[in-house]
Amino acid sequence: MDMKKPESSSRMASHVTKPEDAASGLAKGLTDYGDKGFSLFLRKAFIKGAGYTERALERPVIGIANTASAYNPCHGNAPQLIEAVKRGILLAGGLPMDFPTISLHESFSQPTSMYLRNLMAMDTEEMIRAQPMDAVVLIGGCDKTLPAQLMGAASAGIPTIQLVTGSMLTGSHRSERVGACTDCRRFWGQYRADQIDAEEISAVNNQLVASVGTCSVMGTASTMACLAEALGMMVPGGASAPAVTADRIRIAEETGTLAVQMAGSGLTIDRILTAQAFENAMRVLLAIGGSSNGIVHLTAIAGRLGFAVDLKALDRMSLETPVLLDLKPSGQHYMEDFHKAGGMATLLRELKPLLHLDALTVTGRTLGQEIARAGPGFAQDVVRPLSNPIYPQGGIAVLQGNLAPGGAIIKQSAAAPALMEHEGRAVVFENVQDMARRIDDPALDVHADDILVLKNIGPVGAPGMPEAGYLPIPMKLARAGVKDMVRISDGRMSGTAAGTIVLHVTPEAAIGGPLAQVRSGDRIRLSVARRELSLLISEEELAARTQANPVARPTAERGYRKLFLQSVTQADQGVDFDFLRAPTTRQTIPGAK
Ligand code: FES
């Protein structure tokens, strides 16, 4: 073999930067071979195999987390967005490097996408750490992807900017405008109640998702997009543009350009995700009638940075924060209407008196400066003024009582007013399988004023806290015209769902919470006005039942499931893994304004 000598050291010097001299760009985070010079030499040799020139490799490196997947139509435009992000990076003098991570779609994640959110967060965090990048662009959208990305990036700590894929377009069924997924549930309810036939439900199925992109109502994806913009993590206006519009592509290009700017100025994620930023996001969550999942995800992101979310304080915040956004399921419109109405700038302008305007954003300017830059508002009917809200309080109320010592929540803006003060007889299902077996049984002893209780769908119970908290109305009652009932569980529900539904009961049944001891026939009282959720039995009776029926926490023998069951926290800690949260809590939010 012809063993040629390596290039002379003087020639090599022009091609290989000594890592000690530049802990940025391609020289960041070198693979450990015990010789850093060799590590960089080898890295450059391999990347040059892909055709890169030395000039390109000298630029700041901007990572792009690519969540394109054939299993994720909500991210169907990701390739186009990546192209635009790259253009923005190149225009600003950076070197774009896209890399794959886990992608999660709600309908293609078994048992539930929430079970996998923390795995995606770990993937995102470790890939940001492992690979050289001076800033990262996160491309997410479908419900759990954006929270997973922000959780991981918050822990990784480098300059970070979020881009969402954007909402899908609405479709049309027999001239009626429809969109996923509030209308999915409405039409399915009509089908279950025999109001529409198999042919019509099949036709509806073709129209609900009219393009790639995320759900077109204020579900979890839209909620998290709005929260990311409120947090300051996104190009202003980046939350609302639909997936298939020119605006969305321009936002992607601008995202790439800003990422280079952030890399240059060292604007790390912890300087944006402050206590004030999280309080702003909570205000926005309440004002948009956002998904109840939003509070779990915000808690998890905040927990990565040492912030604890105080649910009682959130509830106090809710009393003074009205719902302003007229979007389904709390209102009438869809995300594309919100975008035409000016998007988040219109909402933030109205909410200004309630926001921390000095919170920093990815642009390097404050939220207040960005609101001012957006200019004056204009006539529109999607965002209401503070003086004429859709709902007088925030969308989410926090409940407490002997049934939920650690708290529970109800999306009051999407609940039936007549049921918000209600006492009824419990009809209990032990788990999802039990519910599926019995709920449509004509012999089920259930009446319209009963309260449906579903146990064991919490973080540990199912596992993964599935969106099964939206219990269907029992078939015989649905056919009799019953549209809503009080329903209680330790699980979650889709942000696209509506009804008088109590969720996130903490602690959950599977770890021995009081919910485990509820029996059919018990009486339960829900008072949203008093923020109360009570099981109407004596303390002694509850203690006796707990002693007679001890609960063993589920375990698994191996794999991710074992890690999950051992490490997952409750809803009030964001359902994150205990070892991924910041080791200490430095501040509780929301604090005093
Ligand atoms: Fe992806 Fe609704 S299923 S956003």
XYZ file of C-alpha atoms and ligand atoms in Angstrom:
597
model
C 0.000 0.000 0.000
C 1.294 3.441 -0.854
C 1.415 5.208 2.532
C 1.712 8.870 1.601
C 2.808 11.268 4.278
C 0.130 13.615 5.567
C 0.081 17.207 4.367
C 2.773 19.417 5.827
C 1.841 21.015 9.108
C 1.908 24.519 7.593
C -0.541 23.504 4.889
C -2.728 21.679 7.367
C -2.900 24.801 9.557
C -4.915 26.609 6.898
C -7.440 23.765 6.805
C -7.690 22.655 10.419
C -8.501 25.113 13.177
C -7.011 24.129 16.497
C -9.980 23.359 18.755
C -8.449 25.293 21.665
C -8.657 28.441 19.532
C -12.296 28.142 18.550
C -14.909 26.400 20.668
C -17.531 27.351 18.142
C -18.723 26.215 14.746
C -17.493 22.868 13.627
C -14.916 22.714 16.431
C -17.603 22.535 19.126
C -18.173 19.351 21.083
C -15.456 17.177 19.612
C -15.693 13.412 19.671
C -13.325 12.121 22.342
C -10.393 10.211 20.872
C -7.939 11.593 23.435
C -6.439 13.998 20.862
C -8.582 17.040 20.076
C -6.551 18.054 17.061
C -7.094 14.629 15.544
C -10.813 14.737 16.441
C -11.276 17.937 14.460
C -9.090 16.693 11.612
C -11.212 13.566 11.350
C -14.508 15.441 11.604
C -13.493 17.745 8.758
C -12.302 14.840 6.650
C -15.696 13.176 6.921
C -17.792 16.273 6.320
C -15.665 17.100 3.288
C -16.737 13.714 1.988
C -20.137 15.367 1.566
C -18.554 18.041 -0.636
C -18.162 20.947 1.803
C -15.391 23.489 1.236
C -13.168 24.913 3.922
C -14.891 28.280 3.437
C -18.272 26.810 4.233
C -16.939 25.041 7.309
C -15.587 28.255 8.778
C -19.078 29.687 9.195
C -21.177 29.544 12.383
C -23.076 26.264 12.343
C -26.849 26.366 12.743
C -28.489 23.032 13.494
C -32.012 22.396 12.212
C -34.008 19.730 14.061
C -35.830 17.944 11.271
C -39.027 16.182 12.304
C -40.239 15.250 8.835
C -41.747 11.773 8.816
C -44.100 9.861 6.562
C -45.988 9.058 9.761
C -46.495 12.729 10.545
C -48.695 14.591 8.026
C -48.831 17.538 10.427
C -45.169 18.031 9.451
C -45.735 17.315 5.752
C -44.299 20.696 4.756
C -41.102 20.246 6.804
C -38.868 19.675 3.731
C -40.030 22.985 2.220
C -39.539 24.760 5.530
C -36.032 23.358 5.915
C -35.138 24.668 2.458
C -36.344 28.139 3.457
C -34.605 28.032 6.855
C -31.378 27.077 5.086
C -31.792 30.004 2.699
C -32.184 32.355 5.656
C -29.100 30.919 7.345
C -26.973 31.179 4.213
C -28.137 34.752 3.552
C -26.988 35.688 7.058
C -23.596 33.996 6.726
C -24.192 30.743 8.607
C -23.853 27.089 7.689
C -27.123 25.122 7.957
C -26.923 21.516 9.165
C -30.220 19.672 9.458
C -30.429 16.524 11.519
C -33.257 14.090 12.222
C -34.955 13.538 15.543
C -37.963 11.556 16.637
C -41.231 12.858 15.192
C -44.560 12.242 16.923
C -48.032 12.406 15.419
C -51.097 12.081 17.616
C -52.740 9.370 15.567
C -49.596 7.352 14.930
C -48.263 6.996 18.473
C -49.213 3.952 20.475
C -50.202 3.907 23.302
C -50.213 7.714 23.203
C -47.897 10.472 22.021
C -47.516 11.729 25.594
C -45.814 8.445 26.499
C -43.127 9.332 23.936
C -42.841 13.103 24.516
C -40.050 12.730 27.081
C -38.171 10.337 24.801
C -38.299 12.948 22.035
C -37.162 15.599 24.521
C -34.182 13.428 25.470
C -33.387 12.812 21.800
C -33.559 16.539 21.025
C -31.449 17.547 24.031
C -28.734 14.977 23.451
C -28.494 15.578 19.691
C -28.114 19.319 20.324
C -25.375 18.518 22.828
C -23.677 15.826 20.769
C -23.367 17.678 17.464
C -21.527 20.938 16.821
C -23.930 23.855 16.472
C -23.853 27.478 17.585
C -27.639 27.808 17.507
C -30.517 25.506 16.715
C -33.772 25.874 14.799
C -36.474 23.542 16.091
C -39.103 22.575 13.531
C -42.114 21.160 15.349
C -45.853 21.440 15.272
C -47.935 18.395 16.109
C -49.013 18.403 19.745
C -46.117 16.850 21.663
C -43.311 17.827 19.310
C -43.001 21.498 20.220
C -43.054 20.857 24.007
C -40.527 18.033 23.601
C -38.251 20.298 21.575
C -38.429 23.210 24.011
C -37.902 20.881 26.997
C -34.811 19.385 25.388
C -33.446 22.708 24.150
C -34.016 24.350 27.543
C -31.774 21.697 29.082
C -29.188 21.875 26.278
C -28.910 25.635 26.792
C -27.691 27.003 23.425
C -29.328 29.816 21.373
C -32.616 28.339 20.156
C -35.461 29.458 17.929
C -38.737 27.639 17.350
C -40.464 27.257 14.001
C -43.824 25.537 13.695
C -45.131 23.829 10.600
C -48.357 25.888 10.782
C -52.008 24.973 10.746
C -53.813 22.955 8.080
C -56.464 24.529 5.885
C -60.141 24.006 6.641
C -62.273 21.743 4.447
C -65.897 21.803 3.439
C -68.619 19.210 3.976
C -71.821 19.958 2.044
C -70.964 23.669 2.217
C -70.223 23.537 5.923
C -66.704 24.558 6.880
C -64.935 21.804 8.840
C -61.530 21.239 10.380
C -59.683 18.837 12.630
C -60.386 18.046 15.183
C -63.299 19.693 16.991
C -65.450 18.806 13.985
C -64.048 15.230 13.982
C -65.533 14.743 17.439
C -68.787 16.526 16.619
C -69.470 14.413 13.525
C -68.377 11.201 15.264
C -70.805 12.035 18.083
C -73.583 12.451 15.493
C -72.639 9.105 13.943
C -72.709 7.377 17.351
C -76.120 8.904 18.002
C -77.400 7.608 14.609
C -77.923 11.160 13.350
C -75.736 10.591 10.285
C -75.048 7.363 8.380
C -71.885 5.476 7.373
C -71.796 7.105 3.925
C -71.873 10.611 5.344
C -69.279 9.971 8.049
C -67.027 8.578 5.319
C -67.500 11.754 3.251
C -66.719 13.875 6.310
C -63.542 11.846 6.818
C -62.227 13.156 3.479
C -62.772 16.800 4.405
C -61.604 17.164 7.996
C -57.921 17.493 7.151
C -57.761 19.592 3.998
C -53.973 19.936 3.779
C -50.765 19.148 5.600
C -50.227 21.103 8.815
C -51.438 21.024 12.380
C -55.043 20.961 13.607
C -56.918 24.067 12.544
C -58.636 24.817 15.860
C -57.240 25.874 19.238
C -56.056 22.366 20.060
C -52.735 21.605 21.673
C -50.662 22.301 18.559
C -52.153 25.775 18.003
C -51.995 26.427 21.735
C -48.313 25.545 21.947
C -47.553 27.616 18.850
C -49.189 30.661 20.476
C -47.393 29.971 23.778
C -44.028 29.664 22.015
C -44.569 33.093 20.442
C -45.683 34.510 23.808
C -42.557 33.029 25.390
C -40.497 35.004 22.868
C -39.141 31.849 21.230
C -40.422 32.518 17.714
C -40.287 35.035 14.885
C -43.060 37.566 15.667
C -46.160 36.424 13.801
C -44.789 32.893 13.558
C -47.597 31.139 15.432
C -50.546 31.570 13.114
C -49.530 31.346 9.444
C -51.080 28.237 7.846
C -48.721 25.480 6.682
C -49.236 25.951 2.953
C -48.912 29.743 2.704
C -46.146 32.012 1.464
C -46.194 33.667 4.892
C -45.152 30.352 6.456
C -42.204 30.036 4.072
C -41.113 33.622 4.694
C -41.288 33.013 8.446
C -39.034 29.979 7.945
C -36.476 32.062 6.046
C -36.573 34.756 8.727
C -36.135 32.064 11.389
C -32.907 30.927 9.752
C -31.583 34.480 9.567
C -32.437 35.168 13.201
C -30.727 31.939 14.294
C -27.425 33.207 12.854
C -27.930 36.525 14.626
C -28.602 34.707 17.916
C -25.504 32.564 17.502
C -23.443 35.717 17.029
C -24.861 37.516 20.034
C -24.889 34.471 22.313
C -28.599 34.857 23.047
C -29.064 31.567 24.883
C -32.468 30.047 25.615
C -32.295 30.687 29.362
C -32.187 34.449 28.687
C -35.540 34.185 26.904
C -37.297 31.542 28.986
C -37.446 33.611 32.183
C -40.109 33.657 34.906
C -41.648 36.708 33.170
C -41.794 34.865 29.864
C -43.590 31.907 31.467
C -46.082 34.258 33.127
C -46.750 35.853 29.746
C -47.341 32.403 28.273
C -49.773 31.535 31.065
C -51.722 34.733 30.407
C -51.898 33.849 26.747
C -52.952 30.263 27.519
C -55.880 31.616 29.515
C -56.788 34.336 27.005
C -56.842 32.068 23.963
C -59.012 29.410 25.652
C -56.006 27.177 25.065
C -55.747 23.443 25.436
C -55.589 22.113 28.984
C -52.510 20.205 27.835
C -50.761 23.560 27.544
C -50.405 23.851 31.300
C -48.796 20.398 31.552
C -46.304 21.219 28.808
C -45.506 24.696 30.142
C -44.905 23.150 33.579
C -42.530 20.617 32.038
C -40.578 23.267 30.059
C -40.398 25.543 33.114
C -39.257 22.622 35.275
C -36.206 22.156 33.041
C -35.056 25.638 34.094
C -35.859 25.351 37.789
C -39.268 27.054 37.763
C -42.249 25.502 39.567
C -45.746 26.384 38.363
C -48.148 27.281 41.179
C -51.572 26.046 40.074
C -53.427 28.076 42.714
C -51.729 31.248 41.508
C -52.555 30.277 37.926
C -56.174 30.023 38.984
C -56.027 33.511 40.517
C -54.545 34.718 37.244
C -57.461 33.057 35.451
C -59.969 35.162 37.422
C -58.535 38.351 35.891
C -57.730 37.088 32.387
C -60.726 36.814 30.030
C -60.853 34.629 26.920
C -60.440 36.956 23.945
C -59.871 34.600 21.052
C -62.981 33.418 19.231
C -61.633 30.083 18.003
C -63.059 26.584 18.194
C -63.621 24.766 20.511
C -64.313 27.758 22.831
C -65.535 29.964 19.945
C -66.280 29.937 16.208
C -63.225 30.563 14.055
C -60.191 28.605 12.823
C -56.444 29.322 12.897
C -56.384 30.689 9.344
C -58.942 33.316 10.432
C -56.733 34.217 13.392
C -53.832 34.722 11.012
C -55.878 37.005 8.763
C -56.912 38.945 11.876
C -53.268 39.758 12.602
C -52.334 36.683 14.620
C -50.605 36.985 17.952
C -49.832 40.692 17.533
C -53.572 41.432 17.666
C -54.016 39.329 20.795
C -50.888 40.610 22.567
C -51.891 44.222 21.841
C -55.168 43.625 23.710
C -53.449 41.780 26.555
C -50.727 44.405 27.002
C -51.874 45.615 30.436
C -51.494 42.052 31.767
C -48.092 41.214 30.249
C -44.456 41.632 31.223
C -43.481 43.798 28.270
C -39.770 43.804 29.063
C -39.389 40.053 28.461
C -36.715 39.398 25.829
C -37.475 37.601 22.552
C -35.387 35.813 19.913
C -35.163 39.051 17.925
C -33.096 40.600 20.712
C -35.944 43.047 21.276
C -38.514 42.904 24.076
C -42.078 41.679 23.744
C -43.280 45.254 24.228
C -41.044 46.487 21.401
C -42.333 43.729 19.123
C -45.947 44.631 19.876
C -45.159 48.262 19.028
C -43.393 47.235 15.807
C -46.494 45.313 14.708
C -48.265 48.671 14.376
C -51.855 49.623 15.152
C -54.667 47.116 15.007
C -57.439 46.989 12.404
C -61.080 45.955 12.288
C -61.512 42.205 12.708
C -63.838 39.834 14.570
C -61.560 37.033 15.780
C -59.792 38.689 18.721
C -62.153 40.495 21.064
C -61.199 43.591 23.077
C -60.686 43.209 26.844
C -63.954 45.093 27.299
C -65.997 42.514 25.356
C -64.511 39.041 25.907
C -65.793 35.663 24.703
C -65.683 34.405 28.272
C -65.188 36.613 31.349
C -62.450 34.480 32.945
C -59.502 32.483 31.686
C -60.246 29.247 29.862
C -58.842 26.985 32.573
C -59.951 26.737 36.213
C -58.012 24.808 38.860
C -60.078 22.617 41.187
C -59.201 21.218 44.578
C -60.836 18.985 47.172
C -60.533 15.562 48.766
C -60.801 13.907 45.350
C -57.822 15.876 43.978
C -55.508 16.966 46.807
C -52.829 17.868 44.245
C -55.324 19.670 42.008
C -57.374 19.026 38.888
C -58.384 21.284 36.041
C -61.433 22.013 33.958
C -61.533 23.917 30.688
C -64.428 26.075 31.786
C -64.665 28.016 28.533
C -65.574 24.779 26.725
C -67.891 23.385 29.456
C -71.697 23.509 29.678
C -72.709 26.358 32.049
C -75.576 24.246 33.441
C -73.189 21.539 34.649
C -70.508 23.688 36.242
C -72.322 23.539 39.607
C -73.370 19.915 39.819
C -73.724 17.092 42.316
C -74.341 13.603 41.032
C -73.955 9.870 41.407
C -70.654 8.371 40.263
C -70.635 5.778 37.491
C -67.123 4.357 37.715
C -64.916 2.706 35.098
C -61.739 1.128 36.467
C -59.679 1.689 33.304
C -59.988 2.335 29.552
C -60.684 -1.321 28.772
C -63.480 -1.433 31.353
C -64.979 1.717 29.864
C -64.778 0.384 26.294
C -66.483 -2.833 27.405
C -69.390 -1.266 29.277
C -70.072 2.296 28.192
C -72.412 1.370 25.340
C -74.033 -1.558 27.148
C -77.786 -0.909 27.087
C -77.923 -2.427 30.584
C -75.455 0.121 32.026
C -77.039 1.849 35.026
C -76.479 5.452 33.981
C -78.562 8.613 33.795
C -77.939 12.030 32.284
C -77.269 13.664 35.659
C -74.738 11.030 36.760
C -71.008 11.744 36.798
C -68.798 9.462 34.711
C -65.504 8.590 36.435
C -62.574 6.961 34.639
C -59.594 5.752 36.686
C -56.085 4.717 35.736
C -55.426 6.969 32.755
C -52.860 9.134 34.546
C -49.132 9.405 33.779
C -48.366 6.024 35.359
C -51.755 4.371 34.950
C -52.278 4.002 31.227
C -49.281 4.688 30.970
C -48.609 8.076 29.407
C -51.748 9.979 30.442
C -53.679 9.425 27.206
C -56.289 11.850 25.914
C -59.050 9.523 27.066
C -60.519 12.006 29.536
C -63.128 12.940 26.932
C -65.315 9.962 27.828
C -68.003 9.372 25.206
C -71.586 9.910 26.249
C -73.026 6.387 26.787
C -74.756 5.300 23.572
C -78.226 5.040 25.041
C -77.998 8.581 26.454
C -76.478 9.985 23.252
C -79.387 8.534 21.285
C -81.768 10.141 23.761
C -80.195 13.513 22.957
C -77.778 13.952 25.878
C -74.899 16.126 24.655
C -72.809 16.661 27.785
C -72.237 15.124 31.209
C -69.732 15.784 33.993
C -66.771 13.504 33.383
C -63.796 13.072 35.714
C -60.452 11.332 35.207
C -56.750 11.478 35.947
C -56.048 11.678 32.204
C -55.953 14.446 29.619
C -58.175 15.395 26.734
C -57.437 16.787 23.328
C -57.468 20.552 23.170
C -59.898 20.190 20.289
C -62.543 18.607 22.550
C -65.286 20.351 24.501
C -67.542 19.393 27.402
C -67.791 19.550 31.203
C -64.682 17.507 31.710
C -62.474 17.420 34.794
C -58.923 16.336 34.005
C -55.463 15.779 35.493
C -56.827 14.601 38.893
C -53.686 14.478 41.037
C -52.420 12.239 42.505
C -53.602 9.700 39.969
C -55.376 6.449 40.827
C -52.460 4.220 39.796
C -50.225 5.592 42.550
C -52.940 5.460 45.207
C -54.657 8.835 44.826
C -58.179 9.141 46.320
C -59.611 8.657 42.807
C -58.668 4.962 43.183
C -61.207 4.627 45.997
C -64.282 6.061 44.233
C -67.102 3.537 43.807
C -70.176 3.574 41.601
C -72.999 5.084 43.597
C -70.795 7.526 45.546
C -71.828 11.133 45.260
C -69.455 13.731 43.847
C -69.742 17.515 43.915
C -68.279 19.788 41.248
C -68.390 23.523 41.874
C -66.400 25.532 39.378
C -67.444 28.742 41.156
C -65.891 27.483 44.412
C -63.103 25.611 42.559
C -64.209 22.439 44.354
C -64.077 18.758 43.451
C -65.262 16.613 46.354
C -66.059 12.979 46.945
C -68.935 13.122 49.420
C -67.778 10.462 51.850
C -66.241 10.939 55.303
C -62.505 11.113 55.914
C -62.800 7.915 57.961
C -64.535 6.074 55.135
C -61.901 7.210 52.622
C -59.102 6.121 54.986
C -60.769 2.733 55.577
C -61.162 2.141 51.818
C -57.529 3.132 51.216
C -56.364 0.671 53.846
C -58.592 -2.131 52.548
C -57.604 -1.549 48.872
C -53.920 -0.619 48.739
C -52.692 0.309 45.254
C -49.460 -1.172 43.858
C -47.652 1.182 41.449
C -47.327 -0.540 38.039
C -43.862 -1.663 36.952
C -42.270 -3.082 33.799
C -39.423 -5.530 33.343
C -37.333 -3.721 30.769
C -36.887 -0.991 28.217
C -38.339 2.480 27.893
C -41.516 1.408 29.660
C -39.506 0.530 32.758
C -37.739 3.897 32.680
C -41.056 5.650 32.133
C -42.906 3.962 34.998
C -40.024 4.497 37.400
C -39.360 8.113 36.544
C -42.498 9.877 35.338
C -43.863 12.667 37.545
C -47.471 13.721 38.080
C -49.388 16.354 36.092
C -48.485 19.117 38.547
C -44.816 18.547 37.630
C -45.434 18.421 33.916
C -45.293 14.601 33.532
C -41.573 14.993 32.871
C -39.072 12.409 34.092
C -37.807 13.282 37.558
C -34.164 13.045 36.455
C -34.678 15.480 33.568
C -36.020 18.347 35.667
C -33.612 20.947 37.022
C -32.109 19.589 40.253
C -33.407 22.492 42.337
C -36.356 24.873 42.137
C -35.210 28.472 42.021
C -38.541 30.242 41.676
C -42.273 29.623 41.727
C -44.376 31.118 38.931
C -46.571 32.997 38.524
C -45.056 35.334 41.099
C -46.284 38.742 42.215
C -46.527 41.227 39.342
Fe -51.096 16.871 14.645
Fe -53.585 17.690 15.590
S -52.911 15.697 15.007
S -51.735 18.790 15.373
